[in-house]
Coordinates of C-alpha atoms in Angstrom, one line a residue:
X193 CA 11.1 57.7 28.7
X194 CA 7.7 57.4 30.3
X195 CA 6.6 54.4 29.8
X196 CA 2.8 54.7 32.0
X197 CA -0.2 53.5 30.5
X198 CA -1.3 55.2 27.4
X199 CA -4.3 57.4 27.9
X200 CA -5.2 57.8 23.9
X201 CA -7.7 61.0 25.1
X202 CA -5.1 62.5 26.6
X203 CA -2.4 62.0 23.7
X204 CA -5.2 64.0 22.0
X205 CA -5.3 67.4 24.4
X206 CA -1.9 67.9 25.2
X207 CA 0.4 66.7 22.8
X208 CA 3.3 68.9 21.7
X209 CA 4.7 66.7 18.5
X210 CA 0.7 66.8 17.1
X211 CA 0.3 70.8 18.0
X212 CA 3.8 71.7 16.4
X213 CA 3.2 69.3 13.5
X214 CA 0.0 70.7 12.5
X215 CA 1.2 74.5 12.9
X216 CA 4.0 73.3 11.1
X217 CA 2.1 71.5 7.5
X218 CA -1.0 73.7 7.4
X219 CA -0.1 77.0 7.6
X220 CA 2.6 76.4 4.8
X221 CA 1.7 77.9 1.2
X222 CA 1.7 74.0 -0.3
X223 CA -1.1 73.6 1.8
X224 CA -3.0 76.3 0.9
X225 CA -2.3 75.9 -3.3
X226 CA -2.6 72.4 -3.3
X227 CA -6.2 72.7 -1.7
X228 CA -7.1 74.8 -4.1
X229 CA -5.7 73.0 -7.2
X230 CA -7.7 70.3 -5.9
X231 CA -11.2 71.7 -5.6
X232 CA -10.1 73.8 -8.9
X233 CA -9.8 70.1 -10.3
X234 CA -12.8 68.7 -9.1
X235 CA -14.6 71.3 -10.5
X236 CA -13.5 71.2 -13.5
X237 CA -14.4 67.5 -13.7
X238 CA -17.5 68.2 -12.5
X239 CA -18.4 71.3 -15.0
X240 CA -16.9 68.6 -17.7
X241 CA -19.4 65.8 -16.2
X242 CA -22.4 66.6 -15.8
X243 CA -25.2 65.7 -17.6
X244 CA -26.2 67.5 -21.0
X245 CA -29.7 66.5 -21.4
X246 CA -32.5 69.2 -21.8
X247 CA -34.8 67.0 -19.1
X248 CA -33.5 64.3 -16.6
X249 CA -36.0 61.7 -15.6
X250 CA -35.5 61.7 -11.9
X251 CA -38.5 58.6 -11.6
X252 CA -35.6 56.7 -12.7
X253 CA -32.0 56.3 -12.0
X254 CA -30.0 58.0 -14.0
X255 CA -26.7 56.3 -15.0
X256 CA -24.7 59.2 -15.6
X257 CA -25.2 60.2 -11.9
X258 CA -23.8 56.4 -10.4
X259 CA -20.7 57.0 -13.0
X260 CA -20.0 59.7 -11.7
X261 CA -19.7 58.9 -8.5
X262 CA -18.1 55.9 -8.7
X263 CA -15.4 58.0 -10.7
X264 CA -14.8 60.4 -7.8
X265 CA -14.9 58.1 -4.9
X266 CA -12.2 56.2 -7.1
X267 CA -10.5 58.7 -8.4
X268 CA -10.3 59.7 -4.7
X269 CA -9.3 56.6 -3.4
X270 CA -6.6 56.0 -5.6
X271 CA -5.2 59.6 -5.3
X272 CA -5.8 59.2 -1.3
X273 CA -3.3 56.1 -1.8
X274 CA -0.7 58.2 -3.3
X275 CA -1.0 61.0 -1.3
X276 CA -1.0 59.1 2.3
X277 CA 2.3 57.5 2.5
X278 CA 3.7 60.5 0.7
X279 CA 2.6 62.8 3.8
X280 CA 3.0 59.7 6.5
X281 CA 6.5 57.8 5.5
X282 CA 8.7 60.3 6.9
X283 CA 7.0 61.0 10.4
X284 CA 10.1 59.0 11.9
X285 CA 12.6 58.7 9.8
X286 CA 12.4 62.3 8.9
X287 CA 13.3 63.1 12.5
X288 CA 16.5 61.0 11.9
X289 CA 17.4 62.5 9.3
X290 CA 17.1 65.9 10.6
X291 CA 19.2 64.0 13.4
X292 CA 16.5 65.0 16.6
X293 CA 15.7 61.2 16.3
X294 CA 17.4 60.9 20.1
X295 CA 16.2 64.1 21.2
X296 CA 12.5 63.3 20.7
X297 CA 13.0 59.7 22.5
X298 CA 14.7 61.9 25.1
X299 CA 11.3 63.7 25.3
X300 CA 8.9 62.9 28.4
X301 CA 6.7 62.0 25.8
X302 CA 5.1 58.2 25.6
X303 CA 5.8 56.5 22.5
X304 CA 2.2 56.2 22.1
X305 CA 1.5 59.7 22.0
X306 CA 4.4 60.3 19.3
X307 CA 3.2 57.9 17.0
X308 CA -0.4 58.6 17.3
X309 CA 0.8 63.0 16.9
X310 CA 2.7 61.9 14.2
X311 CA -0.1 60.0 12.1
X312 CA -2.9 62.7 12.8
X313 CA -0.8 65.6 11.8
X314 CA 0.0 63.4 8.4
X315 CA -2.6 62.9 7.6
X316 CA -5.1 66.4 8.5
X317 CA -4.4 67.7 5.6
X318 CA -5.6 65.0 3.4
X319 CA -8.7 64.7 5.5
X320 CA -8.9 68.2 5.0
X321 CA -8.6 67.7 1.1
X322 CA -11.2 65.2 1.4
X323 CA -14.3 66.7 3.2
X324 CA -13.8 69.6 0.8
X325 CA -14.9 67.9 -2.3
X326 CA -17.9 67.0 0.0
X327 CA -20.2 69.8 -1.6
X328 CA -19.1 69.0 -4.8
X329 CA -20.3 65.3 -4.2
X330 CA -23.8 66.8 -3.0
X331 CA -24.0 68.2 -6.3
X332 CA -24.7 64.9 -7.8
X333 CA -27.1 63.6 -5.4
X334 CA -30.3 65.8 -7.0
X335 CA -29.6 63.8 -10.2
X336 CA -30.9 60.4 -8.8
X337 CA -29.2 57.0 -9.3
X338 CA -27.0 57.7 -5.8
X339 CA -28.6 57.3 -2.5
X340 CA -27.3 59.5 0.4
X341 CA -26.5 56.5 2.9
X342 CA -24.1 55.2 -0.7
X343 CA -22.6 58.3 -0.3
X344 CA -21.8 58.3 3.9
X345 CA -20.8 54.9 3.0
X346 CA -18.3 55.9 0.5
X347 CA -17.1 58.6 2.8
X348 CA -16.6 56.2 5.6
X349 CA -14.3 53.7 4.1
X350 CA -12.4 56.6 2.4
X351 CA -11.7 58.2 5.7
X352 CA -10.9 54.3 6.7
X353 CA -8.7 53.8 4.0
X354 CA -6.5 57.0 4.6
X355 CA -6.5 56.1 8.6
X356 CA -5.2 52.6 7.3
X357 CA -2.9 53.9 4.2
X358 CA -1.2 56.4 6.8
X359 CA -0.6 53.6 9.9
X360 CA 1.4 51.3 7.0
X361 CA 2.9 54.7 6.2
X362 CA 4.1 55.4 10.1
X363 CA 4.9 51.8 10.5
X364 CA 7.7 51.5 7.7
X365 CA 9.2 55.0 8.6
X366 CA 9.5 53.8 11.9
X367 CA 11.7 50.3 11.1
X368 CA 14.0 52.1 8.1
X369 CA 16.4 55.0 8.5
X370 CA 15.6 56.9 4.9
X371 CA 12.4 58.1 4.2
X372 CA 12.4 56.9 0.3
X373 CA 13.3 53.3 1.7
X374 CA 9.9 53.7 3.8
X375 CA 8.3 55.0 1.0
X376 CA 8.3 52.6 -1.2
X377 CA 7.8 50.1 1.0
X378 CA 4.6 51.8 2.3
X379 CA 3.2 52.1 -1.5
X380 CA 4.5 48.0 -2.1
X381 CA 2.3 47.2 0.7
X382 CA -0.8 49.5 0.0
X383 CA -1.0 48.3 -3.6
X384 CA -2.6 45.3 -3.2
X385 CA -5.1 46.9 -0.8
X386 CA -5.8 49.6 -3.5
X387 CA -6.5 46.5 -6.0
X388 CA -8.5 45.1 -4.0
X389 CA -10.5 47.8 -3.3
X390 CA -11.5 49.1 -6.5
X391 CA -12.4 45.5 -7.2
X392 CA -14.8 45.0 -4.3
X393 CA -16.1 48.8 -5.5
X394 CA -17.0 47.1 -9.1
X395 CA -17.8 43.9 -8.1
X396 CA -20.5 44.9 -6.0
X397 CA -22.2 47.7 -8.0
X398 CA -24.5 45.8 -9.3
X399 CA -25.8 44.9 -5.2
X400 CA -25.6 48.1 -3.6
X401 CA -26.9 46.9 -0.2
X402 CA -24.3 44.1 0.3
X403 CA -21.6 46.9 -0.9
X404 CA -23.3 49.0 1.7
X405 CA -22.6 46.9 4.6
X406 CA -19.1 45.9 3.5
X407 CA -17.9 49.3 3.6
X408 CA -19.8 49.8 6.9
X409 CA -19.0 46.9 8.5
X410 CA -16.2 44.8 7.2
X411 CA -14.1 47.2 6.3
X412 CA -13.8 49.6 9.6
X413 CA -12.9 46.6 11.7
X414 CA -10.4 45.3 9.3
X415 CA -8.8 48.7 9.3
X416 CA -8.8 48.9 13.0
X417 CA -7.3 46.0 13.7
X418 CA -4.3 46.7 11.4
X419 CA -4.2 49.8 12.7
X420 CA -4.5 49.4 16.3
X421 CA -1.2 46.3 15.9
X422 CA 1.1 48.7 13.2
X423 CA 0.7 51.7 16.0
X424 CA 1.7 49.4 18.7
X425 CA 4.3 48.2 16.8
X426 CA 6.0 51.2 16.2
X427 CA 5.2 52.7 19.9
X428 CA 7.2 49.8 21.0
X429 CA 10.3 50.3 18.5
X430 CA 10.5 53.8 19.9
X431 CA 10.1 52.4 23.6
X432 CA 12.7 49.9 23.0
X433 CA 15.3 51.4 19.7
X434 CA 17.6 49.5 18.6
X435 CA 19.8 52.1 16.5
X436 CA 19.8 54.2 19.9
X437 CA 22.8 56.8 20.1
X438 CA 23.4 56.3 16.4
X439 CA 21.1 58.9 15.5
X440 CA 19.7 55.9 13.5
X441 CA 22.1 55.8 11.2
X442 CA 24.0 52.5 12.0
X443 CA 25.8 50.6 9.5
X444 CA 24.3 47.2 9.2
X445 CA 26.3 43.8 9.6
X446 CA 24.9 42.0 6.6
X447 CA 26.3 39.1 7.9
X448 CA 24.8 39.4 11.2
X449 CA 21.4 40.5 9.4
X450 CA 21.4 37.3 7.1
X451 CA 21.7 35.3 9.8
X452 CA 18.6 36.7 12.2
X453 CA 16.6 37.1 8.6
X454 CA 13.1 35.8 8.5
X455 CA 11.7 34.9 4.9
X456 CA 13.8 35.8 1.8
X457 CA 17.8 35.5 2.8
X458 CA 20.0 37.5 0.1
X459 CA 23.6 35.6 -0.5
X460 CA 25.8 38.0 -2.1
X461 CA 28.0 35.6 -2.9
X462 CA 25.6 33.5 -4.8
X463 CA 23.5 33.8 -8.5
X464 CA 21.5 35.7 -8.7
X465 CA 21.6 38.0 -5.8
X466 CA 25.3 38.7 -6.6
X467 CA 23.8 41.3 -9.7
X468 CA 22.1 44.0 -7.7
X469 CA 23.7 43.0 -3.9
X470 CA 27.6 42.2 -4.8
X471 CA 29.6 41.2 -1.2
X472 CA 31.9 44.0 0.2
X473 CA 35.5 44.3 -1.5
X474 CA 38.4 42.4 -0.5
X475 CA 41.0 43.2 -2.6
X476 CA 42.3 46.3 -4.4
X477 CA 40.6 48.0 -6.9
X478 CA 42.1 47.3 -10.6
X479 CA 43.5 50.2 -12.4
X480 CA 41.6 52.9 -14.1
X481 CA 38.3 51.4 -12.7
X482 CA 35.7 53.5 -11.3
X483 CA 35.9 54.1 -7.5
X484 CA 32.7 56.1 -7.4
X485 CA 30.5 52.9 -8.5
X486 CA 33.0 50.6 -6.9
X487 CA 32.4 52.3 -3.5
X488 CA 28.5 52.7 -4.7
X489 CA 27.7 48.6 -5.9
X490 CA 30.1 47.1 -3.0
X491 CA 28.9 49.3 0.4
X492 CA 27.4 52.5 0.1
X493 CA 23.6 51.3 -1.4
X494 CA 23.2 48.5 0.9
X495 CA 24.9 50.1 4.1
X496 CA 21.6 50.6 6.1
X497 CA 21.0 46.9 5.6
X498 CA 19.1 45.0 2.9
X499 CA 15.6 44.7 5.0
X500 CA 14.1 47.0 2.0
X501 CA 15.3 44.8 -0.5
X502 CA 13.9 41.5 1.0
X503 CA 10.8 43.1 1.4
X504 CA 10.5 44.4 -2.3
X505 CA 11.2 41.1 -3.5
X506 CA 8.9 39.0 -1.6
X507 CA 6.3 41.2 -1.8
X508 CA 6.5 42.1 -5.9
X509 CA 6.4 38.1 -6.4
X510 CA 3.9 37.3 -3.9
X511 CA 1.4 39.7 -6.0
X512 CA 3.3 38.6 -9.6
X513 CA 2.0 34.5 -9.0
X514 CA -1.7 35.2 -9.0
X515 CA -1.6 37.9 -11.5
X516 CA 0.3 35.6 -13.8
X517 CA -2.0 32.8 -13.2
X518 CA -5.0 35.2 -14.2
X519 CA -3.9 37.0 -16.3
X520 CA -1.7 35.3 -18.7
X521 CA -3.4 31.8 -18.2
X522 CA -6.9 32.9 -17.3
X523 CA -8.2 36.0 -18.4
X524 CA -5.8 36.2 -21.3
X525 CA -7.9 39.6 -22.7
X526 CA -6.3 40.8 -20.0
X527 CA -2.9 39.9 -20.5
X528 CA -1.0 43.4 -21.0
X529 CA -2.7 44.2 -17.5
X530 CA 0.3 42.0 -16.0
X531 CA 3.0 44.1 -18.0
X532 CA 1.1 47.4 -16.2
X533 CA 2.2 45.8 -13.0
X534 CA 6.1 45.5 -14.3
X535 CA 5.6 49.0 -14.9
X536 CA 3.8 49.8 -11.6
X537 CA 6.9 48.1 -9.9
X538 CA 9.4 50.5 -11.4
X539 CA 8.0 53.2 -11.4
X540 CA 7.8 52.7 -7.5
X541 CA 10.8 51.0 -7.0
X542 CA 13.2 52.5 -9.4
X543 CA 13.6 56.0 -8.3
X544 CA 14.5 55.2 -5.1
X545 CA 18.0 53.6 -6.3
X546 CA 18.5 56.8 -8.6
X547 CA 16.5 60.0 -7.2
X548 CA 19.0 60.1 -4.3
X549 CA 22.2 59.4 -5.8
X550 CA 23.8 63.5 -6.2
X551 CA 21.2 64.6 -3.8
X552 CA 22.6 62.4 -0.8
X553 CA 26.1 63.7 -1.4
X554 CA 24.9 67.1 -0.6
X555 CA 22.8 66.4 2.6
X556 CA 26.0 64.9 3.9
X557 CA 28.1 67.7 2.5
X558 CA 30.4 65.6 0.4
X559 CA 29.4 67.2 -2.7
X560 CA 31.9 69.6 -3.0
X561 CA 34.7 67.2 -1.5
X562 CA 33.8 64.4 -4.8
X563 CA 34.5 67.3 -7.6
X564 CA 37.5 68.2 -6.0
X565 CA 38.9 65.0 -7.4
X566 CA 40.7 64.4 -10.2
X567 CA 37.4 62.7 -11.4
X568 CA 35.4 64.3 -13.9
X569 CA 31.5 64.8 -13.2
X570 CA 30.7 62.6 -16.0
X571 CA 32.7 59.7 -14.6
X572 CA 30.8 60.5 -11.3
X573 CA 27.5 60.8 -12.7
X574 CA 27.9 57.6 -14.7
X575 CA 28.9 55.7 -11.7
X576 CA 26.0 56.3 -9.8
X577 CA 23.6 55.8 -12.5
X578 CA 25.0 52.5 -13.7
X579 CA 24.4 51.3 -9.7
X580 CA 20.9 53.0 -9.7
X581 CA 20.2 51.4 -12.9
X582 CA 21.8 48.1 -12.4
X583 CA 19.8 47.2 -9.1
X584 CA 16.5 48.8 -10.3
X585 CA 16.5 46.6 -13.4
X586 CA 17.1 43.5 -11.9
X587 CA 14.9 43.7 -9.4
X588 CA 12.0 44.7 -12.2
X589 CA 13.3 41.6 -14.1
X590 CA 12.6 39.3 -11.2
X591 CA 8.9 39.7 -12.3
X592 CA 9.8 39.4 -16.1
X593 CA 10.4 35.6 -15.3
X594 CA 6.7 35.1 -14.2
X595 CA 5.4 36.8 -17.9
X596 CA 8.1 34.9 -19.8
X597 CA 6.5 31.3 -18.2
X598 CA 2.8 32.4 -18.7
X599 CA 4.0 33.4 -22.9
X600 CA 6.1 30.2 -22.9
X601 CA 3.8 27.8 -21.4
X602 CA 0.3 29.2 -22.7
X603 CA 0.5 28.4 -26.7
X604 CA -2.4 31.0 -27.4
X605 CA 0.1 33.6 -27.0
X606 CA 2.4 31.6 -30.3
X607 CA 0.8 33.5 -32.7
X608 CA 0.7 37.4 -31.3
X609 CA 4.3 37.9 -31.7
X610 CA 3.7 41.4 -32.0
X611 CA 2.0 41.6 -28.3
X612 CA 4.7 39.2 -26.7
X613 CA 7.6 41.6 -28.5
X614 CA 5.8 44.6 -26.6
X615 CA 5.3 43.5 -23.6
X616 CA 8.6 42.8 -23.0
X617 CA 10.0 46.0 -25.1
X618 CA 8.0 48.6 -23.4
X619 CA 8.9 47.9 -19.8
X620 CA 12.7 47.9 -20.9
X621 CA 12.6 51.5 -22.4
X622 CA 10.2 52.1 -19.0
X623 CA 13.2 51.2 -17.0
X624 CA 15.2 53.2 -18.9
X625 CA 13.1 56.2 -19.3
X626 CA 12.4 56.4 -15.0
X627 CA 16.1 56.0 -14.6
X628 CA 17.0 59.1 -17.0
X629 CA 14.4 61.0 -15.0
X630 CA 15.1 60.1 -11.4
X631 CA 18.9 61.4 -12.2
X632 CA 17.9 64.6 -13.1
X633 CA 16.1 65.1 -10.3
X634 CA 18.9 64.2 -8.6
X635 CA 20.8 67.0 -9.8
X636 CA 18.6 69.4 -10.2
X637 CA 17.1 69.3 -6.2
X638 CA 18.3 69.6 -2.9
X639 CA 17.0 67.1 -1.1
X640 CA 16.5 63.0 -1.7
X641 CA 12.7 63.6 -0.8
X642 CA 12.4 66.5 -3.0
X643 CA 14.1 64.4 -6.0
X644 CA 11.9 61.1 -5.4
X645 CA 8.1 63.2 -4.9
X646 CA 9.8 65.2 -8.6
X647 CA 10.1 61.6 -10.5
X648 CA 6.9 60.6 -9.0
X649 CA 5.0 63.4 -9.8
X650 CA 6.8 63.6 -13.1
X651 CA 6.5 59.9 -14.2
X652 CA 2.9 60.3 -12.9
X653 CA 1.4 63.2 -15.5
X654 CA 3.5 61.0 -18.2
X655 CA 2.2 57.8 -17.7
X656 CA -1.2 58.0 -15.7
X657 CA -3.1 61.5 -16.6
X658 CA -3.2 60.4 -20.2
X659 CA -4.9 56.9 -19.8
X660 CA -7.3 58.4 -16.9
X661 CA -7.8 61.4 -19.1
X662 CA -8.9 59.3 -21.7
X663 CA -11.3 56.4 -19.6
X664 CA -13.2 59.9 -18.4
X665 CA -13.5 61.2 -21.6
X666 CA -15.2 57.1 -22.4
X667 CA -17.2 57.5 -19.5
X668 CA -18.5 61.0 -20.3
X669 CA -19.6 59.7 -23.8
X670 CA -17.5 62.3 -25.3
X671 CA -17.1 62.6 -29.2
X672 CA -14.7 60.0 -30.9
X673 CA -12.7 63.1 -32.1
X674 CA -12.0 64.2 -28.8
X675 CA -11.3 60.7 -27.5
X676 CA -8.9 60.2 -30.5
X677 CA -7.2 63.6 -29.9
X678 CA -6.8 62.3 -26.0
X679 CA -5.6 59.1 -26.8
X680 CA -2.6 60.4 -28.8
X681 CA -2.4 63.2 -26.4
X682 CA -0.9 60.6 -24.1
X683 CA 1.5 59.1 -26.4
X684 CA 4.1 59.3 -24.0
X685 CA 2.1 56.6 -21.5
X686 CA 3.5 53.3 -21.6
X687 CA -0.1 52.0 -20.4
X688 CA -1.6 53.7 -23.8
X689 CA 0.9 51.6 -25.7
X690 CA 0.5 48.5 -23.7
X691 CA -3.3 48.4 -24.5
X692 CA -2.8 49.4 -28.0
X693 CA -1.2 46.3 -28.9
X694 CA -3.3 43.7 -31.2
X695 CA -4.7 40.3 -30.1
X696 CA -5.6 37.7 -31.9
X697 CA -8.9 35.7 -31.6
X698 CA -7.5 32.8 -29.8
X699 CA -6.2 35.0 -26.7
X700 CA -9.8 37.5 -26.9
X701 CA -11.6 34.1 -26.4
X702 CA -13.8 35.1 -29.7
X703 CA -14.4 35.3 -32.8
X704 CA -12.8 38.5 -33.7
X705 CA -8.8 39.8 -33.0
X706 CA -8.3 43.0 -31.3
X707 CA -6.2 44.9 -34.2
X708 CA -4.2 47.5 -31.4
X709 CA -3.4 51.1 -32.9
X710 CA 0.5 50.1 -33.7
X711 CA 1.1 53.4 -34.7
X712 CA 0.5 54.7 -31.5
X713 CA 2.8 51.5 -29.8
X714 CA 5.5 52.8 -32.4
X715 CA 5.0 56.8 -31.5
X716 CA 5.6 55.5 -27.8
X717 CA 9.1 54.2 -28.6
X718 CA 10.0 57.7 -30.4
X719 CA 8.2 59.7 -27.8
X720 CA 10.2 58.1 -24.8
X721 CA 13.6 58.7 -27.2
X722 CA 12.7 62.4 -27.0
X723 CA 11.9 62.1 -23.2
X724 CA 15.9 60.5 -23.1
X725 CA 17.4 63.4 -25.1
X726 CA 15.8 66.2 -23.5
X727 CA 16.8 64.7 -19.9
X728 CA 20.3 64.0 -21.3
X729 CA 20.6 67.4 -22.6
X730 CA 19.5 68.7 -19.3
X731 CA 22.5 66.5 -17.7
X732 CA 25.1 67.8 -19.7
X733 CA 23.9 71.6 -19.0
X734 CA 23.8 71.0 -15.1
X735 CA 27.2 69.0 -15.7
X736 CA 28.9 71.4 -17.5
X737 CA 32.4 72.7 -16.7
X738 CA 32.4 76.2 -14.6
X739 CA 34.8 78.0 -15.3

């Protein structure tokens, strides 16, 4: 491999991996239909949006125009977190999977000028998505309240932001072998970055010259930085590979990996690591046990190494210990806010364990091999899913121990019983409810990344188009009728039950409790039992004997 100086210009001008990348992604009909369902969107928000008033004031500044915009550049920003590592996490560890891993480090190419081909073709078409709304943006700026430099502002640090959100994206793919492991590591580390974002957004509305230079300055060099150090990172595993003539898919000495671990040290042996991470078999298998989740728990989910895993945990409770402390001790208004983030963490986490679990059999052509057993495809199907399952929910559980010290230890909470009883109910039947759908996305796609972007998408309209559908409808002024009609519209959103649960005075730090809709909370629980039997029912048909 060539390992010259890197001439970043030149990566720029001749670079086959960018030119075939690009050729590849935007001349594809998903590029085309997905740009138009997103200006088709944003017009319709728009058309939705904008003012009704006979006469606008523009001597003044109008505060419809500033919501507005805050809600796109948001909306944007959290949409341009989603979309980022989605298009950026498999740059490498797509290439081994495909198995041209070797090939393409057999390539005269610098590892420089992969990397950086690899992160601009990633992420041109969500550039692309985003200088299109543009001239919808424009639209606003007639209406007053918005200054044009606020708006170049805005665009900067969303262009930032995606640069940044993509790096984190190519960095993971390049140190895991299995582009959902990267994946979710990529959208672990970018959440605390989208927090923080939105709050600096808020924070600083009310000072829009300080906000100004933030996004300006502070910001772009932050971004940079981490950029400029995850690139050469990742340049540098290429230059140097250690899972060279493996096609990246070594089996990992857990032993060996425990030992050179830095941080978080998982003991299989040991409480409570031994639940989701059991140590390799030793003995025989008792009679009429099953060997598809004996082989599944003891070596098959863990066989790349448990680097994910340590990751996942340290970085879920590193977030959980000043959420708790704020929320549930603090801000205690706030309080279902730190159940949102159980949810958040399952819903990222979980579908990795599950959405792969039929799909994987089939990329390694072993499908057909496992029902030509003597095993029936229930006994297989239930093996997986209890593993899937089993190390999803104990992960998510990890962060039930920080909410069941903040309700334990903070005696406001002593007399909401009905708020402590949901918090911990709804992100059970949560768990539960991502599982069901992860598995039949399993079975019902080809490929693991197919099956994981399916639950996400999926568990996304579920769970966050109602609540957003609803805080727009709030911040349009809409009628309470159609706000009501939204809000059980989204029944199915654990979030909308979370925040209809009732307070008393003592944890709203006033005079008057917060009396919840509990109806809705209870049409949640029978909402996500129809979710369970439709998904079941889909199970058994695509499970079905053939005869």
């Amino acid at each position: 491999m060539n390992t010259l100086r890197f001439n970043p210009v030149a990566a720029f001008r001749n670079n086959p991996v960018l030119q075939r990348e690009l050729l590849v992604n935007l001349r594809t009909n998903r590029s085309f239909i997905l740009l138009l369902v997103y200006q088709l969107v944003l017009a319709a928000v728009t058309l939705v949006a904008w003012p009704s008033d006979e006469r606008l004031n523009l001597s003044q500044d109008p505060p419809s125009a500033r919501r507005l915009v805050d809600l796109f550049f948001l909306g944007q920003y959290v949409i341009a977190s989603l979309m980022a590592p989605s298009f950026a996490a498999g740059t490498i560890s797509g290439e081994k999977e495909r198995q041209t891993y070797e090939m393409l480090l057999a390539s005269p190419l610098k590892p420089g000028a992969i990397v950086l081909g690899k992160l601009v073709a990633a992420l041109t078409h969500l550039a692309l998505l985003i200088v299109a709304s543009l001239p919808i943006i424009v639209l606003f700026l007639p209406l007053g309240g918005v200054s044009v430099y606020e708006v170049a502002a805005a665009y900067l640090g969303l262009f930032v932001s995606v640069i940044l959100f993509g790096a984190i994206g190519v960095f993971c793919s390049s140190y895991f072998s299995r582009t959902s492991n990267s994946l979710v590591v990529s959208y672990l580390l970018i959440l605390p970055l989208v927090i923080g974002g939105v709050l600096m957004w808020q924070t600083l509305a009310g000072d829009g010259l300080l906000r100004l230079k933030v996004v300006v300055l502070v910001v772009p060099a932050f971004a940079l930085a981490a950029v400029t150090l995850m690139c050469a990172a990742a340049a540098s595993r290429m230059l140097y590979p250690p899972d060279v003539g493996s096609e990246g898919k070594e089996v990992v000495d857990l032993e060996q990996e425990a030992a050179e671990a830095v941080g978080l040290v998982i003991q299989p042996d040991q409480f409570p690591d031994r639940l989701f991470a059991p140590p390799r078999r030793e003995t025989l298998m008792a009679d009429g046990a099953n060997p598809v989740y004996d082989k599944e728990i003891h070596g098959e989910i863990f066989s790349q190494g448990t680097l994910m895993l340590r990751l996942v945990i340290q970085i879920s409770i590193l977030l959980a210990i000043p959420l708790m402390g704020a929320l549930l001790f603090w801000q205690t208004p706030h309080a279902p806010w730190f159940a949102v983030y159980v949810i958040v963490f399952n819903m990222l986490v979980g579908p990795v364990f599950l959405a792969g679990t039929m799909t994987s059999e089939r990329e390694r052509q072993t499908l057909d091999l496992l029902m030509t057993t003597t095993l029936s495809p229930w006994k297989i199907f239930w093996g997986k899913f209890v593993v899937g399952f089993r190390v999803a929910f104990v992960l998510t559980s990890f962060l039930v121990w920080p909410m069941l010290l903040g309700v334990g230890l903070n005696t406001d909470f002593y007399s909401s019983w009905f708020l402590i009883v949901g918090m911990f109910a709804i992100p059970v039947v949560v768990s539960v409810v991502n599982a069901i759908i992860a598995m039949t996305a399993s079975l019902y796609q080809e490929r693991t990344s197919m099956a994981l972007m399916t639950t996400y998408v999926a568990l996304i309209v579920l769970y966050v188009v109602p609540p957003g559908a609803r805080v727009l409808a709030s911040t349009l002024g809409l009628s309470s009728t159609v706000q009501q009609w939204i809000e059980w519209a989204g029944v199915a959103s654990p979030f909308s039950a979370l925040f209809s649960l009732p307070m008393d005075s003592l944890l709203m730090r006033g005079d008057q409790p917060y009396l919840g809709e509990p109806n809705l909370v209870f049409g949640y629980f029978a909402c996500s039992l129809l979710i369970i039997a439709v998904a079941s029912c889909m199970i058994a048909w695509k499970l079905r004997p053939k005869h």
